[in-house]
Tab-separated table of C-alpha atoms in Angstrom:
chain	number	residue	atom	x	y	z
A	1	MET	CA	0.000	0.000	0.000
A	2	ARG	CA	1.389	3.382	-0.996
A	3	THR	CA	2.223	6.127	1.526
A	4	LEU	CA	-0.910	8.214	1.124
A	5	ASP	CA	-3.112	5.127	0.918
A	6	TRP	CA	-2.159	4.386	4.531
A	7	GLU	CA	-2.698	8.009	5.552
A	8	ARG	CA	-6.108	7.970	3.903
A	9	ARG	CA	-6.931	4.704	5.668
A	10	LEU	CA	-6.051	6.263	9.040
A	11	TYR	CA	-8.434	9.165	8.434
A	12	LEU	CA	-11.239	6.967	7.112
A	13	THR	CA	-10.939	4.595	10.058
A	14	ALA	CA	-11.031	7.457	12.570
A	15	HIS	CA	-13.729	9.480	10.790
A	16	PRO	CA	-15.557	7.253	8.276
A	17	PHE	CA	-18.306	9.798	7.580
A	18	ALA	CA	-16.755	13.172	8.377
A	19	TYR	CA	-13.536	12.619	6.421
A	20	PRO	CA	-15.148	12.003	2.996
A	21	LEU	CA	-17.273	15.100	3.620
A	22	LEU	CA	-14.187	17.123	4.546
A	23	ARG	CA	-12.299	16.047	1.423
A	24	GLY	CA	-15.373	16.556	-0.722
A	25	LEU	CA	-15.621	20.148	0.453
A	26	ALA	CA	-12.064	20.725	-0.791
A	27	ARG	CA	-13.383	20.266	-4.332
A	28	ARG	CA	-15.998	22.981	-3.785
A	29	GLY	CA	-13.418	25.749	-3.799
A	30	PRO	CA	-11.153	27.710	-1.441
A	31	ILE	CA	-14.067	28.829	0.746
A	32	VAL	CA	-17.640	27.615	0.817
A	33	ARG	CA	-20.706	28.147	2.985
A	34	VAL	CA	-22.238	24.840	4.082
A	35	PRO	CA	-25.699	24.933	5.719
A	36	GLY	CA	-25.632	23.460	9.208
A	37	LEU	CA	-21.838	23.400	9.300
A	38	GLY	CA	-20.635	26.957	8.714
A	39	VAL	CA	-18.190	28.675	6.421
A	40	VAL	CA	-15.490	26.176	5.451
A	41	VAL	CA	-12.016	27.418	4.488
A	42	ASN	CA	-9.993	25.032	2.288
A	43	ALA	CA	-7.079	27.200	1.137
A	44	ALA	CA	-3.969	28.044	3.165
A	45	PRO	CA	-3.817	31.781	2.276
A	46	LEU	CA	-7.423	32.279	3.403
A	47	ALA	CA	-6.881	30.167	6.509
A	48	ARG	CA	-3.918	32.315	7.497
A	49	GLU	CA	-5.963	35.467	6.842
A	50	VAL	CA	-8.642	34.242	9.255
A	51	LEU	CA	-6.185	33.095	11.909
A	52	MET	CA	-4.273	36.381	11.859
A	53	ASP	CA	-7.434	38.406	12.564
A	54	GLY	CA	-8.164	37.632	16.203
A	55	GLU	CA	-10.639	40.478	16.576
A	56	THR	CA	-13.032	39.265	13.878
A	57	PHE	CA	-12.505	35.513	14.156
A	58	ARG	CA	-12.408	34.456	17.798
A	59	LYS	CA	-12.064	31.339	19.942
A	60	ASP	CA	-14.486	32.420	22.671
A	61	GLY	CA	-17.879	32.523	20.959
A	62	PRO	CA	-20.604	30.055	19.945
A	63	GLY	CA	-19.232	27.161	17.906
A	64	SER	CA	-15.647	27.970	18.886
A	65	PRO	CA	-13.121	25.890	20.865
A	66	GLY	CA	-13.959	27.982	23.913
A	67	GLU	CA	-17.509	26.655	23.958
A	68	LEU	CA	-16.109	23.131	23.857
A	69	TRP	CA	-13.316	23.347	26.458
A	70	THR	CA	-14.211	26.110	28.938
A	71	PRO	CA	-16.505	23.828	30.993
A	72	VAL	CA	-13.580	21.423	31.335
A	73	LEU	CA	-10.524	23.667	31.668
A	74	GLY	CA	-11.996	26.855	33.080
A	75	PRO	CA	-12.085	30.352	31.580
A	76	SER	CA	-8.409	31.291	31.762
A	77	VAL	CA	-6.534	29.146	29.248
A	78	LEU	CA	-5.090	30.397	25.984
A	79	LEU	CA	-7.270	28.250	23.751
A	80	ASN	CA	-10.515	29.893	24.899
A	81	MET	CA	-9.410	33.516	25.413
A	82	GLU	CA	-9.254	36.604	23.239
A	83	GLY	CA	-8.495	40.302	23.491
A	84	ASP	CA	-6.450	42.008	26.196
A	85	ALA	CA	-6.712	39.117	28.662
A	86	HIS	CA	-5.358	36.688	26.069
A	87	ARG	CA	-2.526	39.011	25.063
A	88	ALA	CA	-1.525	39.545	28.688
A	89	LEU	CA	-1.438	35.821	29.471
A	90	ARG	CA	0.382	35.087	26.234
A	91	ARG	CA	3.057	37.643	27.110
A	92	ARG	CA	3.597	36.058	30.518
A	93	LEU	CA	3.953	32.636	28.920
A	94	ALA	CA	6.245	33.770	26.099
A	95	ASP	CA	9.417	32.585	27.844
A	96	LEU	CA	7.977	29.316	29.183
A	97	PHE	CA	8.973	26.937	26.389
A	98	THR	CA	12.160	28.378	24.948
A	99	PRO	CA	14.025	25.992	22.603
A	100	SER	CA	16.952	25.664	25.009
A	101	TYR	CA	14.697	24.872	27.977
A	102	THR	CA	12.532	22.363	26.105
A	103	ASP	CA	15.554	20.582	24.648
A	104	ALA	CA	17.138	20.282	28.100
A	105	LEU	CA	13.838	19.115	29.618
A	106	CYS	CA	13.380	16.396	26.985
A	107	ALA	CA	17.024	15.328	27.259
A	108	ARG	CA	16.629	14.845	31.001
A	109	VAL	CA	13.180	13.229	31.052
A	110	LEU	CA	13.625	10.975	28.022
A	111	ALA	CA	17.199	9.824	28.636
A	112	ASP	CA	16.338	6.580	30.449
A	113	PRO	CA	13.268	5.519	28.417
A	114	LEU	CA	15.065	6.242	25.144
A	115	GLU	CA	18.057	4.241	26.299
A	116	ARG	CA	15.715	1.316	26.976
A	117	LEU	CA	14.069	1.766	23.573
A	118	ALA	CA	17.443	1.862	21.834
A	119	GLY	CA	18.491	-1.280	23.695
A	120	ARG	CA	15.425	-3.197	22.570
A	121	LEU	CA	16.005	-2.222	18.959
A	122	ALA	CA	19.692	-3.087	19.203
A	123	ARG	CA	18.785	-6.577	20.431
A	124	GLY	CA	16.555	-7.125	17.402
A	125	ALA	CA	13.294	-6.951	19.343
A	126	THR	CA	10.075	-5.986	17.609
A	127	VAL	CA	8.918	-2.644	19.004
A	128	ASP	CA	5.414	-1.161	18.827
A	129	LEU	CA	6.064	2.514	18.099
A	130	VAL	CA	2.499	3.451	19.043
A	131	ASP	CA	2.948	2.201	22.587
A	132	ALA	CA	6.489	3.608	22.793
A	133	ALA	CA	5.319	7.051	21.627
A	134	ARG	CA	2.514	7.096	24.191
A	135	VAL	CA	4.892	6.200	27.004
A	136	LEU	CA	7.391	8.870	25.971
A	137	ALA	CA	4.726	11.554	25.557
A	138	GLY	CA	3.349	10.603	28.966
A	139	ALA	CA	6.799	10.965	30.503
A	140	VAL	CA	7.166	14.532	29.257
A	141	ILE	CA	3.676	15.668	30.212
A	142	SER	CA	4.228	14.153	33.683
A	143	GLU	CA	7.165	16.496	34.053
A	144	VAL	CA	5.151	19.458	32.790
A	145	ILE	CA	2.317	18.893	35.259
A	146	GLY	CA	4.587	18.036	38.167
A	147	LEU	CA	3.633	14.390	38.606
A	148	ASP	CA	6.035	12.185	40.482
A	149	ALA	CA	5.522	9.303	38.062
A	150	GLY	CA	8.709	7.590	37.045
A	151	ALA	CA	7.579	4.218	35.659
A	152	GLU	CA	6.467	3.418	32.131
A	153	ALA	CA	3.158	2.036	33.421
A	154	ASP	CA	2.431	5.413	35.050
A	155	TRP	CA	3.229	7.317	31.856
A	156	ARG	CA	1.112	4.951	29.767
A	157	HIS	CA	-1.813	5.345	32.187
A	158	LEU	CA	-1.505	9.137	32.088
A	159	PHE	CA	-1.621	9.147	28.310
A	160	GLU	CA	-4.664	6.864	28.311
A	161	GLN	CA	-6.474	9.237	30.669
A	162	GLY	CA	-5.979	12.132	28.260
A	163	GLU	CA	-6.927	9.961	25.308
A	164	ARG	CA	-10.252	9.109	26.940
A	165	ILE	CA	-11.098	12.790	27.181
A	166	VAL	CA	-10.008	13.742	23.674
A	167	SER	CA	-11.797	10.739	22.149
A	168	MET	CA	-15.114	12.224	23.313
A	169	VAL	CA	-14.641	14.858	20.597
A	170	SER	CA	-15.247	14.255	16.887
A	171	LEU	CA	-14.899	16.551	13.883
A	172	ARG	CA	-18.589	17.390	14.310
A	173	THR	CA	-18.623	18.054	18.081
A	174	ARG	CA	-19.726	21.547	19.105
A	175	ARG	CA	-19.902	21.068	22.880
A	176	LEU	CA	-19.564	18.349	25.504
A	177	GLY	CA	-22.586	17.042	27.373
A	178	PRO	CA	-22.891	17.082	31.189
A	179	ALA	CA	-21.816	13.441	31.548
A	180	GLN	CA	-18.793	14.009	29.296
A	181	ILE	CA	-17.791	17.123	31.247
A	182	ALA	CA	-18.058	15.158	34.502
A	183	ARG	CA	-15.823	12.384	33.129
A	184	ALA	CA	-13.252	14.915	31.945
A	185	ARG	CA	-13.239	16.744	35.260
A	186	ALA	CA	-12.794	13.456	37.137
A	187	VAL	CA	-9.474	13.103	35.305
A	188	LEU	CA	-8.378	16.732	35.239
A	189	ASP	CA	-9.225	17.840	38.779
A	190	PRO	CA	-6.736	15.475	40.484
A	191	LEU	CA	-4.069	16.436	37.942
A	192	GLY	CA	-4.827	20.096	38.600
A	193	ALA	CA	-4.312	19.555	42.321
A	194	ILE	CA	-0.899	18.031	41.633
A	195	ALA	CA	-0.023	20.907	39.312
A	196	ALA	CA	-1.080	23.379	42.011
A	197	LYS	CA	1.217	21.667	44.516
A	198	ALA	CA	4.150	21.974	42.108
A	199	TYR	CA	3.196	25.614	41.514
A	200	ALA	CA	3.171	26.302	45.257
A	201	ALA	CA	6.621	24.739	45.659
A	202	GLY	CA	7.945	27.392	43.277
A	203	ASP	CA	10.907	25.367	41.998
A	204	GLU	CA	11.889	27.254	38.849
A	205	SER	CA	13.487	24.146	37.368
A	206	THR	CA	9.933	22.790	36.931
A	207	VAL	CA	7.375	24.001	34.399
A	208	MET	CA	4.837	24.875	37.095
A	209	GLY	CA	7.497	26.739	39.074
A	210	ARG	CA	8.484	28.644	35.931
A	211	MET	CA	4.865	29.674	35.391
A	212	ARG	CA	4.740	31.057	38.916
A	213	ALA	CA	7.980	32.967	38.329
A	214	LEU	CA	6.560	34.346	35.070
A	215	GLY	CA	3.675	35.909	37.003
A	216	LEU	CA	0.832	33.482	36.368
A	217	ALA	CA	-1.797	33.073	39.064
A	218	GLU	CA	-2.412	29.560	40.356
A	219	ASP	CA	-5.670	29.117	38.421
A	220	GLU	CA	-3.979	30.293	35.226
A	221	ALA	CA	-1.110	27.849	35.723
A	222	ARG	CA	-3.517	24.995	36.441
A	223	GLY	CA	-5.528	25.826	33.339
A	224	ALA	CA	-2.393	25.980	31.204
A	225	ALA	CA	-1.219	22.613	32.546
A	226	GLY	CA	-4.593	21.079	31.686
A	227	ALA	CA	-4.465	22.504	28.176
A	228	PHE	CA	-0.932	21.192	27.634
A	229	PHE	CA	-2.072	17.790	28.896
A	230	LEU	CA	-5.016	17.574	26.500
A	231	THR	CA	-3.404	19.053	23.392
A	232	GLY	CA	0.268	18.157	23.644
A	233	THR	CA	0.374	14.436	24.327
A	234	GLU	CA	-1.788	13.346	21.389
A	235	THR	CA	0.047	15.551	18.892
A	236	VAL	CA	3.421	14.026	19.704
A	237	ALA	CA	2.268	10.446	20.222
A	238	THR	CA	0.289	10.260	16.993
A	239	LEU	CA	2.942	11.941	14.844
A	240	LEU	CA	5.903	9.726	15.723
A	241	PRO	CA	4.589	6.422	14.277
A	242	ARG	CA	3.197	8.232	11.239
A	243	LEU	CA	6.528	9.996	10.663
A	244	VAL	CA	8.365	6.663	10.595
A	245	ALA	CA	5.680	5.127	8.359
A	246	LEU	CA	5.806	8.034	5.901
A	247	LEU	CA	9.587	7.861	5.675
A	248	ALA	CA	9.571	4.089	5.275
A	249	ASP	CA	6.726	3.978	2.736
A	250	SER	CA	8.271	6.744	0.639
A	251	GLY	CA	11.695	5.102	0.702
A	252	GLN	CA	13.208	8.131	2.454
A	253	LEU	CA	14.031	6.555	5.816
A	254	PRO	CA	17.570	5.424	4.879
A	255	ARG	CA	18.269	8.843	3.385
A	256	VAL	CA	17.201	10.755	6.505
A	257	ALA	CA	19.028	8.266	8.732
A	258	ALA	CA	22.230	8.986	6.800
A	259	ALA	CA	21.721	12.755	6.513
A	260	ARG	CA	20.396	14.007	9.856
A	261	GLY	CA	20.252	17.551	8.541
A	262	LEU	CA	17.081	16.429	6.745
A	263	LEU	CA	15.291	15.482	9.961
A	264	ASP	CA	13.657	18.837	10.683
A	265	ARG	CA	12.472	19.042	7.084
A	266	ALA	CA	11.071	15.511	7.377
A	267	ILE	CA	9.243	16.402	10.600
A	268	ASP	CA	7.661	19.493	9.048
A	269	GLU	CA	6.633	17.572	5.937
A	270	ALA	CA	5.159	14.756	8.023
A	271	MET	CA	3.269	17.343	10.083
A	272	ARG	CA	1.879	18.832	6.869
A	273	VAL	CA	0.681	15.497	5.509
A	274	THR	CA	-0.686	14.126	8.792
A	275	THR	CA	-2.071	17.513	9.974
A	276	PRO	CA	-2.389	16.916	13.737
A	277	THR	CA	-5.109	19.585	13.886
A	278	PRO	CA	-7.398	18.556	10.998
A	279	VAL	CA	-9.818	21.439	11.583
A	280	MET	CA	-9.778	24.711	13.526
A	281	LEU	CA	-12.884	26.569	14.634
A	282	ARG	CA	-13.598	30.256	14.966
A	283	SER	CA	-16.662	32.307	15.889
A	284	VAL	CA	-17.308	35.476	13.855
A	285	HIS	CA	-17.752	38.660	15.882
A	286	ARG	CA	-17.945	41.316	13.171
A	287	PRO	CA	-18.698	41.425	9.428
A	288	ALA	CA	-15.905	40.461	7.054
A	289	VAL	CA	-15.270	39.318	3.514
A	290	VAL	CA	-12.880	36.386	3.005
A	291	GLY	CA	-12.118	35.073	-0.462
A	292	GLY	CA	-15.128	36.919	-1.853
A	293	VAL	CA	-17.532	35.361	0.674
A	294	ALA	CA	-19.405	37.669	3.039
A	295	ILE	CA	-19.200	36.452	6.633
A	296	ARG	CA	-21.607	37.669	9.291
A	297	PRO	CA	-21.416	37.956	13.095
A	298	GLY	CA	-22.574	34.702	14.619
A	299	ASP	CA	-21.270	32.609	11.743
A	300	ARG	CA	-19.079	29.616	12.516
A	301	VAL	CA	-15.878	29.333	10.511
A	302	LEU	CA	-14.384	25.889	10.089
A	303	ILE	CA	-10.808	26.022	8.837
A	304	ALA	CA	-10.197	22.691	7.117
A	305	THR	CA	-6.511	22.643	8.001
A	306	HIS	CA	-6.137	19.182	6.484
A	307	ASN	CA	-7.447	20.398	3.126
A	308	CYS	CA	-5.191	23.461	3.287
A	309	CYS	CA	-2.121	21.343	3.979
A	310	ARG	CA	-2.850	18.493	1.620
A	311	GLY	CA	-3.454	20.910	-1.220
A	312	LEU	CA	0.326	21.088	-1.661
A	313	GLY	CA	0.466	17.442	-2.731
A	314	PRO	CA	1.798	14.116	-1.423
A	315	PHE	CA	4.674	13.603	1.013
A	316	ASP	CA	7.807	14.984	-0.618
A	317	LEU	CA	10.984	16.078	1.164
A	318	GLU	CA	12.062	18.104	-1.881
A	319	ARG	CA	9.008	20.362	-2.003
A	320	PRO	CA	9.370	23.651	-0.078
A	321	HIS	CA	6.463	24.942	1.960
A	322	PRO	CA	5.111	28.301	0.767
A	323	PRO	CA	4.964	31.081	3.384
A	324	GLU	CA	1.190	30.882	3.816
A	325	LEU	CA	1.442	27.203	4.721
A	326	ARG	CA	4.373	27.410	7.119
A	327	ARG	CA	3.461	25.332	10.199
A	328	LEU	CA	-0.216	26.118	9.683
A	329	TRP	CA	-1.044	22.902	11.580
A	330	PHE	CA	0.114	24.728	14.735
A	331	GLY	CA	-2.074	27.737	13.927
A	332	ALA	CA	-1.036	31.285	13.125
A	333	GLY	CA	-1.199	34.746	14.589
A	334	PRO	CA	-2.249	35.316	18.204
A	335	HIS	CA	-3.062	31.647	18.799
A	336	PHE	CA	-0.001	30.002	17.277
A	337	CYS	CA	0.696	26.971	19.483
A	338	ILE	CA	2.828	28.031	22.438
A	339	GLY	CA	3.849	24.405	23.000
A	340	TYR	CA	5.369	24.061	19.521
A	341	PRO	CA	8.995	24.076	20.805
A	342	LEU	CA	8.199	21.350	23.351
A	343	ALA	CA	6.452	19.150	20.780
A	344	THR	CA	9.245	19.430	18.231
A	345	ALA	CA	11.943	18.855	20.867
A	346	GLN	CA	10.267	15.568	21.842
A	347	ILE	CA	9.722	14.435	18.265
A	348	ARG	CA	13.269	15.297	17.227
A	349	ARG	CA	14.868	13.464	20.146
A	350	VAL	CA	12.790	10.290	19.734
A	351	ALA	CA	13.228	10.307	15.948
A	352	ARG	CA	17.005	10.445	16.349
A	353	THR	CA	16.932	7.357	18.544
A	354	LEU	CA	14.857	5.503	15.973
A	355	LEU	CA	17.073	6.595	13.088
A	356	ASP	CA	20.113	5.364	15.005
A	357	ALA	CA	18.608	1.868	14.691
A	358	ALA	CA	18.115	2.111	10.911
A	359	PRO	CA	17.529	0.328	8.689
A	360	LEU	CA	14.092	-0.219	10.218
A	361	ARG	CA	11.462	-2.521	8.764
A	362	ILE	CA	7.751	-2.167	9.475
A	363	THR	CA	6.512	-5.610	10.492
A	364	GLY	CA	2.850	-4.819	11.143
A	365	ARG	CA	0.343	-2.003	11.494
A	366	ALA	CA	-3.337	-1.272	12.003
A	367	ALA	CA	-5.423	1.902	11.980
A	368	ALA	CA	-7.030	3.189	15.187
A	369	ARG	CA	-10.785	3.613	15.612
A	370	GLY	CA	-12.654	6.023	17.858
A	371	VAL	CA	-9.921	8.676	17.981
A	372	LEU	CA	-9.964	12.400	17.214
A	373	ILE	CA	-6.495	12.595	15.660
A	374	PRO	CA	-6.106	9.769	13.136
A	375	THR	CA	-3.330	7.398	14.108
A	376	TYR	CA	-2.170	3.814	14.163
A	377	SER	CA	-3.415	1.491	16.879
A	378	ARG	CA	-0.265	-0.560	16.252
A	379	LEU	CA	2.893	0.034	14.223
A	380	THR	CA	5.602	-2.526	14.874
A	381	VAL	CA	9.174	-2.157	13.640
A	382	ARG	CA	12.384	-4.108	13.870
A	383	SER	CA	15.951	-3.035	13.218
A	384	GLU	CA	17.586	-4.860	10.328
A	385	ALA	CA	20.995	-3.675	11.518
A	386	VAL	CA	21.036	-6.611	13.946
A	387	ALA	CA	23.051	-9.526	12.595
């Protein structure tokens, strides 16, 4: 099966009805009004135009991410705020995830589990990259929240808790029901208490301590920790197996293993093709015209990020990304993902360990069902470097 056949299978397995609709809308043009759904944006330049205008297109109105997540995370997290309050919190968080800090954090937290992973590959063992990625993502988010969880079983359990919350959301979900909110809070409230304890300790070597030093109030720090927990673990854990699969299926894995300078390009290209945020939602607060379409206050704008990204074509390490597409999967403008440096630091470090074991052969895989971000339920690999 060719590279994009597997990617298409992942999306169809995760979203058997919504995905064909999403791809069908891409053929309707760069922007189209769909009754009952909203105004759908399929072109990267228009998507960036919407995302850059935080006054017109907001995340805190009806049909926006704020309506979905505020009952779970509270009112003071970046993904459901706008205006002066959002800008002020964003400024205080600007120095939280610097590249040097995130690289050092991942080096420290992932050293032991990556050494164990490398050892298994070196012995010729078959490794499930889906499980390994979940464990590693759980290890990092444990550090971010302030959990004293140092065993792989703890990290795996933490990831599964977040997965249960995120899996309640589909591409069509506008808001969570009371029972869903209660289930999410049953997971997040204890984690928030742990994060608050780390915040109170004030150790600036920890993420929670850094947030306190940066001037965040306790409720803001707890909300940020919850948002990182829900959005960061799935992005990293789902991308890693798909990155390896894309490189292997396209025949590029040996090339990237031999020329590590290509790794960042490979990560960006894999992010474009997999699109960890398939859609982004905005609520319209004042009249606007985008791509010739009049948009009214109260409208819901659905940015089909997947359509925008896939419009460039299939996975190809030689194709440059145009400026309007650059890391669009992490957003743009005032809501560009603040955790981007942490996510890429994790992905880069794990990918290097895997490439060290090249040549790798995929020995089995299966697509996951009932997930928001399409992914593999299993992707097993074995190093062929073992005699």
